[in-house]
Tab-separated table of C-alpha atoms in Angstrom:
chain	number	residue	atom	x	y	z
A	122	MET	CA	67.560	113.597	108.776
A	123	VAL	CA	67.051	113.302	104.812
A	124	ALA	CA	70.296	114.201	102.730
A	125	GLU	CA	70.896	113.530	98.740
A	126	ILE	CA	74.032	112.043	99.163
A	127	CYS	CA	75.327	110.094	102.202
A	128	ILE	CA	78.540	108.527	102.051
A	129	ILE	CA	79.077	106.248	104.833
A	130	GLY	CA	83.095	106.586	105.442
A	131	ASP	CA	85.135	109.184	107.109
A	132	GLY	CA	88.899	108.070	105.337
A	133	TYR	CA	90.544	109.376	102.043
A	134	SER	CA	88.431	107.478	100.075
A	135	SER	CA	85.382	109.775	101.056
A	136	ALA	CA	88.089	112.652	101.031
A	137	VAL	CA	89.286	112.591	97.615
A	138	LEU	CA	85.516	111.933	96.837
A	139	LEU	CA	84.321	115.121	97.952
A	140	LEU	CA	86.827	117.172	96.796
A	141	ASN	CA	85.595	115.825	93.083
A	142	LEU	CA	82.155	116.300	93.860
A	143	ALA	CA	83.161	120.000	94.830
A	144	LYS	CA	84.892	119.928	91.427
A	145	LYS	CA	81.821	119.259	89.370
A	146	LYS	CA	79.893	122.176	91.509
A	147	PHE	CA	78.026	119.643	93.464
A	148	ASP	CA	75.945	121.584	96.374
A	149	LEU	CA	77.589	119.718	99.401
A	150	LYS	CA	74.900	120.924	101.931
A	151	LYS	CA	72.756	117.930	100.401
A	152	ILE	CA	76.064	115.713	100.944
A	153	VAL	CA	75.754	113.602	104.449
A	154	VAL	CA	79.187	112.014	105.689
A	155	ILE	CA	79.478	109.343	108.123
A	156	GLY	CA	82.058	108.690	110.440
A	157	PRO	CA	83.263	109.003	114.034
A	158	LYS	CA	87.373	110.218	112.900
A	159	LYS	CA	88.595	113.274	111.235
A	160	LEU	CA	87.585	113.127	107.846
A	161	GLY	CA	90.372	111.830	105.635
A	162	ALA	CA	92.750	110.184	107.771
A	163	GLY	CA	91.516	106.856	107.569
A	164	GLN	CA	92.982	103.924	108.740
A	165	ALA	CA	96.326	104.694	106.218
A	166	PHE	CA	96.821	108.073	107.806
A	167	ALA	CA	94.877	108.646	110.984
A	168	THR	CA	97.312	107.749	114.251
A	169	HIS	CA	100.513	108.126	112.392
A	170	ASP	CA	102.162	110.544	114.693
A	171	SER	CA	105.881	108.682	114.126
A	172	ASP	CA	107.688	108.215	111.041
A	173	TYR	CA	105.129	106.302	108.992
A	174	ARG	CA	106.082	106.417	104.747
A	175	LEU	CA	104.203	106.452	102.467
A	176	ASN	CA	104.935	103.697	100.067
A	177	GLY	CA	105.650	105.993	97.113
A	178	PRO	CA	107.379	109.004	96.208
A	179	ALA	CA	105.265	112.344	96.506
A	180	ASP	CA	105.765	113.320	93.125
A	181	ARG	CA	103.633	109.313	92.667
A	182	VAL	CA	100.775	110.635	94.541
A	183	ASN	CA	98.089	112.897	93.498
A	184	LEU	CA	94.145	114.153	94.090
A	185	PHE	CA	93.757	114.901	90.295
A	186	ASN	CA	95.293	113.695	87.004
A	187	ASP	CA	95.671	117.773	85.940
A	188	ALA	CA	97.641	118.827	88.887
A	189	GLN	CA	100.244	115.839	88.994
A	190	PHE	CA	102.795	117.859	91.524
A	191	ASP	CA	100.467	119.498	93.982
A	192	PHE	CA	101.186	117.057	97.209
A	193	LEU	CA	105.070	117.225	96.261
A	194	ASN	CA	105.039	121.374	95.951
A	195	TRP	CA	102.764	121.672	99.082
A	196	ALA	CA	105.224	119.376	101.231
A	197	GLN	CA	107.961	121.488	99.488
A	198	LYS	CA	106.152	124.652	101.246
A	199	ASN	CA	105.525	122.919	104.220
A	200	ILE	CA	106.827	120.516	105.504
A	201	VAL	CA	110.533	120.418	106.738
A	202	ASP	CA	111.281	116.634	106.596
A	203	ALA	CA	114.964	116.041	105.928
A	204	GLN	CA	114.870	112.278	105.856
A	205	ALA	CA	112.113	112.455	103.407
A	206	GLU	CA	114.772	112.813	100.849
A	207	THR	CA	116.043	110.206	99.442
A	208	LYS	CA	117.496	109.063	95.879
A	209	ILE	CA	114.214	108.103	94.013
A	210	GLY	CA	112.390	110.980	95.518
A	211	LYS	CA	111.388	112.197	98.442
A	212	PHE	CA	108.971	110.271	100.905
A	213	TYR	CA	107.095	111.723	103.360
A	214	LYS	CA	104.837	111.211	106.247
A	215	ARG	CA	101.773	109.422	106.324
A	216	GLN	CA	101.082	112.547	108.909
A	217	ASP	CA	101.957	114.933	106.845
A	218	PHE	CA	100.042	113.591	103.651
A	219	ALA	CA	96.595	113.647	106.305
A	220	LYS	CA	97.709	117.109	106.839
A	221	TYR	CA	97.542	117.788	102.841
A	222	LEU	CA	93.857	116.644	102.662
A	223	THR	CA	93.043	118.508	105.836
A	224	TYR	CA	94.778	121.633	103.421
A	225	LYS	CA	92.648	120.902	100.343
A	226	LEU	CA	89.139	120.357	102.129
A	227	GLU	CA	89.536	123.389	104.139
A	228	SER	CA	90.306	125.001	101.270
A	229	LEU	CA	87.075	124.839	99.367
A	230	LYS	CA	85.102	127.516	99.330
A	231	ASN	CA	81.759	125.545	100.756
A	232	TYR	CA	84.463	123.871	103.080
A	233	SER	CA	81.839	124.327	106.065
A	234	ASP	CA	78.555	123.781	104.278
A	235	ILE	CA	79.976	119.495	104.574
A	236	ASN	CA	78.234	117.432	107.146
A	237	GLN	CA	79.976	115.284	108.763
A	238	ILE	CA	77.954	113.217	112.093
A	239	GLY	CA	80.240	111.156	114.074
A	240	GLU	CA	78.485	108.027	114.079
A	241	ILE	CA	78.757	104.468	113.169
A	242	ALA	CA	76.767	103.032	110.304
A	243	GLU	CA	75.308	100.057	110.703
A	244	ASN	CA	72.714	99.080	108.467
A	245	ILE	CA	70.931	100.409	105.588
A	246	ASP	CA	67.360	99.089	104.721
A	247	PHE	CA	64.981	100.460	102.337
A	248	LYS	CA	61.676	102.875	102.705
A	249	ASP	CA	59.306	104.616	100.266
A	250	GLY	CA	61.801	104.210	97.659
A	251	LYS	CA	65.095	105.659	99.692
A	252	GLY	CA	67.313	104.306	101.330
A	253	GLN	CA	67.793	104.535	105.624
A	254	ILE	CA	71.335	104.505	107.194
A	255	LEU	CA	70.367	103.298	110.665
A	256	LEU	CA	73.703	104.817	112.623
A	257	SER	CA	75.493	104.141	116.286
A	258	ASP	CA	72.928	106.493	118.087
A	259	GLY	CA	69.835	105.127	117.190
A	260	ASN	CA	69.217	107.797	114.430
A	261	ILE	CA	68.694	107.562	110.362
A	262	ILE	CA	69.922	108.769	107.651
A	263	THR	CA	67.164	108.920	104.438
A	264	ALA	CA	69.108	109.526	101.265
A	265	ASN	CA	68.239	108.640	97.289
A	266	THR	CA	72.024	108.578	96.278
A	267	VAL	CA	74.625	106.313	99.141
A	268	ILE	CA	77.730	106.152	98.816
A	269	MET	CA	80.164	102.766	100.964
A	270	ALA	CA	83.616	104.174	101.412
A	271	THR	CA	84.135	102.672	104.473
A	272	GLY	CA	88.211	102.103	103.286
A	273	ASN	CA	90.183	99.348	105.231
A	274	ALA	CA	87.822	97.275	108.525
A	275	THR	CA	89.697	97.959	111.201
A	276	PRO	CA	92.468	94.797	111.635
A	277	THR	CA	91.615	92.128	114.213
A	278	TRP	CA	93.139	89.335	115.412
A	279	PRO	CA	93.175	85.940	113.313
A	280	PHE	CA	92.665	83.742	115.661
A	281	GLN	CA	90.553	84.188	119.050
A	282	VAL	CA	92.588	86.109	121.805
A	283	ALA	CA	91.396	86.042	125.566
A	284	GLY	CA	91.654	89.478	127.106
A	285	LYS	CA	94.073	92.635	125.894
A	286	ASN	CA	97.315	93.122	127.850
A	287	LYS	CA	99.894	96.035	126.605
A	288	ASN	CA	102.585	93.926	124.668
A	289	LEU	CA	99.632	92.178	122.520
A	290	VAL	CA	99.284	94.535	119.544
A	291	GLU	CA	95.719	94.211	117.818
A	292	GLN	CA	96.014	97.132	115.784
A	293	PRO	CA	99.602	97.470	114.563
A	294	TRP	CA	99.328	101.346	113.885
A	295	CYS	CA	98.006	102.550	117.589
A	296	GLN	CA	100.328	105.133	118.301
A	297	THR	CA	101.077	103.992	121.311
A	298	TRP	CA	102.510	100.160	121.783
A	299	LYS	CA	106.103	101.083	120.639
A	300	LYS	CA	106.614	102.728	124.175
A	301	ASN	CA	105.822	99.325	125.854
A	302	VAL	CA	108.770	97.180	124.221
A	303	LYS	CA	111.847	96.431	125.704
A	304	SER	CA	114.706	96.270	124.261
A	305	SER	CA	115.518	92.781	125.621
A	306	ASN	CA	112.569	91.614	124.436
A	307	VAL	CA	111.281	89.189	121.603
A	308	VAL	CA	108.815	90.887	119.267
A	309	ALA	CA	106.667	88.578	117.066
A	310	ILE	CA	105.247	89.869	114.406
A	311	LEU	CA	102.434	88.274	112.630
A	312	GLY	CA	101.951	88.975	108.592
A	313	SER	CA	104.935	89.899	106.393
A	314	GLY	CA	103.562	92.763	104.516
A	315	LEU	CA	104.362	96.312	104.303
A	316	THR	CA	102.813	96.489	107.413
A	317	ALA	CA	104.965	94.340	109.326
A	318	LEU	CA	107.230	96.328	107.682
A	319	ASP	CA	106.237	99.365	109.294
A	320	ALA	CA	106.027	97.767	112.170
A	321	ILE	CA	110.273	96.483	111.920
A	322	HIS	CA	110.739	99.840	111.122
A	323	GLU	CA	109.372	101.375	114.437
A	324	LEU	CA	111.180	99.354	116.116
A	325	ASN	CA	114.456	100.827	113.927
A	326	GLN	CA	113.032	104.016	115.240
A	327	ILE	CA	113.301	103.283	119.254
A	328	ASN	CA	116.600	101.371	118.491
A	329	PHE	CA	115.053	97.966	119.449
A	330	SER	CA	118.082	95.318	119.711
A	331	GLY	CA	116.253	92.544	121.195
A	332	GLU	CA	115.371	89.796	118.765
A	333	ILE	CA	112.859	89.727	115.813
A	334	ILE	CA	110.519	87.040	113.975
A	335	VAL	CA	108.306	87.289	111.392
A	336	VAL	CA	105.886	84.696	111.001
A	337	SER	CA	105.187	84.316	107.213
A	338	PRO	CA	102.897	81.877	105.436
A	339	LYS	CA	105.039	82.368	102.400
A	340	GLY	CA	108.566	83.695	104.261
A	341	LEU	CA	108.653	86.372	102.142
A	342	LEU	CA	108.730	90.231	102.527
A	343	PRO	CA	108.003	92.741	99.955
A	344	GLY	CA	110.500	94.844	98.396
A	345	VAL	CA	111.417	98.170	98.002
A	346	HIS	CA	110.808	101.323	95.789
A	347	ILE	CA	113.665	101.182	93.125
A	348	GLY	CA	112.621	104.094	91.583
A	349	TRP	CA	110.156	105.133	88.301
A	350	TYR	CA	110.369	105.028	84.571
A	351	PRO	CA	108.363	105.420	82.180
A	352	PRO	CA	105.860	102.817	82.443
A	353	LYS	CA	106.175	100.122	79.055
A	354	LYS	CA	103.265	100.492	77.144
A	355	ILE	CA	101.459	97.434	76.993
A	356	LYS	CA	97.701	96.299	75.692
A	357	TRP	CA	95.640	93.367	77.338
A	358	PRO	CA	94.758	90.846	74.944
A	359	LYS	CA	90.923	90.399	75.311
A	360	ASN	CA	88.262	86.358	76.036
A	361	LEU	CA	91.292	85.765	78.616
A	362	ASN	CA	91.042	82.974	81.415
A	363	SER	CA	92.716	82.471	84.552
A	364	LEU	CA	95.485	80.821	82.788
A	365	LEU	CA	95.739	83.256	79.606
A	366	PHE	CA	95.534	85.598	81.979
A	367	TYR	CA	98.608	84.372	84.454
A	368	LYS	CA	100.634	83.230	81.372
A	369	PHE	CA	100.174	86.930	79.752
A	370	MET	CA	101.399	88.510	82.271
A	371	ARG	CA	104.971	85.919	83.191
A	372	GLN	CA	105.552	86.103	79.486
A	373	LYS	CA	105.857	90.276	79.480
A	374	LEU	CA	107.765	90.011	82.972
A	375	ARG	CA	110.111	87.121	81.573
A	376	ASN	CA	112.429	86.028	84.507
A	377	LEU	CA	113.248	89.620	85.271
A	378	SER	CA	114.790	90.489	88.781
A	379	TRP	CA	112.812	92.609	90.791
A	380	ASN	CA	115.031	95.020	91.303
A	381	ASP	CA	115.749	95.109	87.182
A	382	PRO	CA	114.296	98.797	86.463
A	383	GLU	CA	112.556	97.101	83.456
A	384	TRP	CA	111.025	94.988	85.574
A	385	GLN	CA	109.225	98.014	87.340
A	386	ARG	CA	109.182	99.351	83.754
A	387	VAL	CA	106.871	96.340	82.293
A	388	PHE	CA	104.986	95.602	85.608
A	389	ASP	CA	103.816	99.368	85.737
A	390	GLY	CA	102.303	98.845	82.813
A	391	LEU	CA	101.072	95.724	83.402
A	392	ARG	CA	99.359	97.499	86.097
A	393	GLU	CA	97.545	100.559	83.728
A	394	GLY	CA	95.149	97.596	82.424
A	395	ILE	CA	94.739	94.744	84.715
A	396	SER	CA	91.371	96.194	86.618
A	397	ASP	CA	89.993	95.874	83.047
A	398	ALA	CA	90.903	93.144	82.376
A	399	TRP	CA	90.432	91.968	86.187
A	400	ILE	CA	86.463	92.790	85.764
A	401	ASN	CA	86.339	91.006	82.026
A	402	LEU	CA	87.578	87.514	83.850
A	403	SER	CA	84.451	85.287	84.848
A	404	PRO	CA	84.385	84.413	88.723
A	405	ASN	CA	85.326	81.153	89.006
A	406	ASP	CA	88.676	82.252	87.083
A	407	ARG	CA	88.848	85.823	89.205
A	408	GLN	CA	88.713	82.938	92.202
A	409	LYS	CA	91.062	80.499	90.466
A	410	LEU	CA	93.638	83.594	89.792
A	411	MET	CA	93.389	85.196	93.975
A	412	LYS	CA	93.972	81.634	95.786
A	413	ASN	CA	96.505	80.862	93.486
A	414	PHE	CA	98.443	83.818	92.887
A	415	GLY	CA	97.130	86.440	95.422
A	416	TRP	CA	99.986	86.643	97.315
A	417	LEU	CA	102.369	86.819	95.285
A	418	TRP	CA	100.724	89.505	93.758
A	419	GLN	CA	100.845	91.021	96.332
A	420	LEU	CA	104.754	90.755	97.360
A	421	MET	CA	104.502	92.671	93.365
A	422	ARG	CA	102.556	95.690	94.132
A	423	PHE	CA	103.509	96.762	97.555
A	424	ARG	CA	106.824	98.476	97.540
A	425	SER	CA	108.267	99.912	100.519
A	426	SER	CA	109.771	103.425	100.729
A	427	PRO	CA	114.166	103.806	101.277
A	428	GLN	CA	113.555	104.353	104.874
A	429	VAL	CA	111.608	101.101	105.798
A	430	ALA	CA	113.961	99.406	103.773
A	431	LYS	CA	116.813	100.560	105.130
A	432	SER	CA	115.832	99.670	108.821
A	433	LEU	CA	115.318	96.583	107.698
A	434	SER	CA	118.499	96.112	106.507
A	435	ASN	CA	119.985	97.181	109.875
A	436	PHE	CA	118.492	94.290	111.537
A	437	LEU	CA	119.213	91.944	108.538
A	438	ASN	CA	122.816	93.439	108.790
A	439	LYS	CA	122.556	92.047	112.622
A	440	GLY	CA	121.132	88.824	112.233
A	441	LYS	CA	118.213	90.200	114.502
A	442	ILE	CA	115.547	89.011	112.614
A	443	GLN	CA	114.325	85.482	112.374
A	444	ILE	CA	111.687	84.409	109.304
A	445	ILE	CA	109.795	81.810	109.661
A	446	LYS	CA	107.508	80.428	107.004
A	447	ASN	CA	105.092	78.969	108.322
A	448	LYS	CA	101.168	80.583	109.962
A	449	ALA	CA	100.399	81.142	113.054
A	450	ILE	CA	97.284	79.729	114.818
A	451	HIS	CA	96.886	80.175	118.023
A	452	LEU	CA	98.165	82.613	120.949
A	453	GLU	CA	97.946	81.882	124.622
A	454	LYS	CA	99.067	83.857	127.261
A	455	ILE	CA	101.906	82.597	129.668
A	456	SER	CA	102.924	85.401	132.219
A	457	ASP	CA	102.173	89.442	131.937
A	458	GLU	CA	105.304	89.271	129.655
A	459	LYS	CA	105.692	85.980	127.626
A	460	PHE	CA	103.150	84.087	124.996
A	461	LEU	CA	103.250	80.822	123.553
A	462	ILE	CA	102.527	80.818	119.541
A	463	LYS	CA	101.184	78.166	117.992
A	464	LEU	CA	102.264	77.334	114.142
A	465	LYS	CA	100.239	75.794	111.443
A	466	ASN	CA	103.187	72.346	111.672
A	467	GLY	CA	102.364	72.145	114.844
A	468	GLU	CA	105.453	73.711	116.283
A	469	SER	CA	105.394	77.000	118.510
A	470	LEU	CA	107.610	79.860	119.809
A	471	ASP	CA	107.745	82.254	122.470
A	472	ALA	CA	107.464	85.882	122.544
A	473	ASN	CA	107.437	88.731	124.615
A	474	PHE	CA	105.535	91.100	122.592
A	475	VAL	CA	103.132	90.574	119.297
A	476	ILE	CA	102.377	92.440	117.161
A	477	ASN	CA	99.149	91.493	114.808
A	478	CYS	CA	100.110	92.587	110.949
A	479	THR	CA	97.869	90.035	109.267
A	480	GLY	CA	95.924	91.860	107.366
A	481	ALA	CA	91.966	94.155	107.267
A	482	SER	CA	89.335	92.013	108.420
A	483	GLN	CA	85.773	91.852	107.311
A	484	ASN	CA	83.936	95.022	106.969
A	485	LYS	CA	81.295	94.577	109.373
A	486	LEU	CA	78.480	97.129	108.003
A	487	ILE	CA	78.814	94.681	104.520
A	488	LYS	CA	78.884	91.683	106.302
A	489	ASN	CA	75.527	92.165	108.001
A	490	LEU	CA	74.172	93.225	104.718
A	491	ILE	CA	75.588	90.211	102.711
A	492	THR	CA	73.733	87.664	106.198
A	493	ARG	CA	70.891	89.577	106.005
A	494	ASN	CA	70.547	89.498	102.592
A	495	PHE	CA	70.290	92.951	101.558
A	496	LEU	CA	72.993	92.601	99.390
A	497	LYS	CA	74.159	90.569	96.533
A	498	ALA	CA	77.246	88.303	97.144
A	499	ASP	CA	79.999	88.225	94.692
A	500	LYS	CA	79.611	85.061	92.653
A	501	ALA	CA	83.739	84.617	93.238
A	502	PHE	CA	84.009	86.280	96.791
A	503	PRO	CA	80.644	85.871	98.899
A	504	PHE	CA	82.009	87.519	101.557
A	505	HIS	CA	82.099	90.538	99.605
A	506	PRO	CA	79.658	92.188	97.655
A	507	LYS	CA	78.366	92.249	94.022
A	508	ILE	CA	79.377	95.077	92.090
A	509	ASN	CA	79.617	95.919	89.281
A	510	ASN	CA	81.430	98.153	85.758
A	511	ASN	CA	79.585	101.405	87.271
A	512	LEU	CA	80.318	101.032	91.600
A	513	GLU	CA	76.798	99.604	91.544
A	514	VAL	CA	76.444	97.124	94.201
A	515	ALA	CA	73.814	95.181	93.837
A	516	THR	CA	70.768	94.510	96.064
A	517	THR	CA	68.963	92.039	96.224
A	518	VAL	CA	65.580	94.055	95.777
A	519	SER	CA	65.749	96.430	93.241
A	520	HIS	CA	64.954	100.144	94.207
A	521	PRO	CA	64.605	102.782	90.916
A	522	PHE	CA	65.073	105.999	92.577
A	523	PHE	CA	67.621	104.471	95.073
A	524	LYS	CA	71.434	104.258	94.065
A	525	LEU	CA	73.984	101.975	95.850
A	526	PHE	CA	77.890	102.342	95.206
A	527	ALA	CA	80.931	101.523	96.692
A	528	LEU	CA	84.837	103.205	96.448
A	529	GLY	CA	87.812	102.486	97.127
A	530	PRO	CA	89.461	99.042	98.439
A	531	LEU	CA	85.719	97.447	98.980
A	532	THR	CA	85.626	97.082	95.307
A	533	ALA	CA	88.952	95.890	95.296
A	534	HIS	CA	87.761	91.933	94.836
A	535	PHE	CA	86.353	93.493	91.662
A	536	CYS	CA	87.638	96.240	90.445
A	537	GLY	CA	91.212	95.130	90.790
A	538	ASP	CA	94.530	97.339	90.750
A	539	VAL	CA	92.841	99.528	93.618
A	540	VAL	CA	95.870	100.209	95.771
A	541	GLY	CA	97.214	103.558	96.903
A	542	ALA	CA	95.740	107.201	96.997
A	543	THR	CA	96.099	107.819	93.063
A	544	LYS	CA	94.132	104.858	92.120
A	545	ILE	CA	91.428	105.624	94.636
A	546	ALA	CA	91.481	108.943	93.381
A	547	ARG	CA	91.110	108.407	89.701
A	548	GLN	CA	88.324	105.734	90.632
A	549	ALA	CA	86.429	108.931	92.891
A	550	GLU	CA	86.476	110.549	89.758
A	551	LYS	CA	85.237	108.244	88.075
A	552	LEU	CA	82.214	108.044	90.554
A	553	THR	CA	81.748	111.386	89.992
A	554	ASN	CA	80.800	111.945	86.920
A	555	ILE	CA	78.599	108.655	87.017
A	556	LEU	CA	76.947	110.393	89.865
A	557	LYS	CA	76.193	114.200	87.758
A	558	LYS	CA	74.835	111.938	85.081
A	559	LEU	CA	72.144	110.887	87.495
């Protein structure tokens, strides 16, 4: 099959790019989307048939700059969810945002022209000046332009785990795991980001009364949204190195509490220009900052919904959560419902149920392309591709009539603050404008 544009990925990044391409009058008949799942859902929204909530209020989630409240208006008309209302806005379920994306796609006049192939892209190569995408069924797609919008890779255990067990949850967004939890269980959660908070929220939803142990290298959990305030306008200086970058942020944030509205205003102001500042850093400086402060940045920029924070408080108030500042390095089975978790400091703990919330794994396609020297690796982060300001991915051999781009989470190592639906939507708009000029 021959296509003008091939989009690898079936998640949110792909969907929002298609919406932008349609808005700019691209011929959707000449575009092929590769991915087996429902278009637009991805890891973030695909399997949430329960109470998983968006991490931001509906009035702050938008696909287009000129339609800021489109999702909020749609949700208020189409979703009945009394629990979405909070003092700082409406936090709808992620499954409802997936419904909204489906609505936006199906509302396109030429929606039926979208050609989605339900396979996995396993490799990319060159032939006769064009890109060739090898699919999991052995077929090949040929295209002039390829966009890798693969999203976050499916989570995997951070260490080898022998065999499968219903009490070992490798993919925390699986729909069925909570059905296997017993009230008397000791549940161990590996990791302490927003995914861990989602797992805690799910446990609260099923009235879990057992013990929860959170194992985290830093022993810290993300904060809760405190409301939105107009960002403070902040201009980032030029010619920064890693030390000056860090000092500038510290100077602006001062010693304000994370729960202070002024802190939120300043932080949001910093975020508006941080991607450009990050891109202008040398690879060495980006590497230093990520090594020393990457974990802190993750904590600062990710905040939970009030509903999730309430679930966490419920367990904390009952003394049902223990947070261990350590790293899990090994897991072994004692019995069908008992497991031994070994920690980095030599200690260990027992649990009846273990949930992996350590984050996304490495993308298999990207790993393959870098390993076989098809893509150039980023100098700061060698497991990630080299990307330029125009979101173009560098290949080891240049081909003048073939273009390869990246979109969404795949670009975060270079582009910086690429997280959340709205940020990715802005990036999709930028890429659409680039493609329009080709």
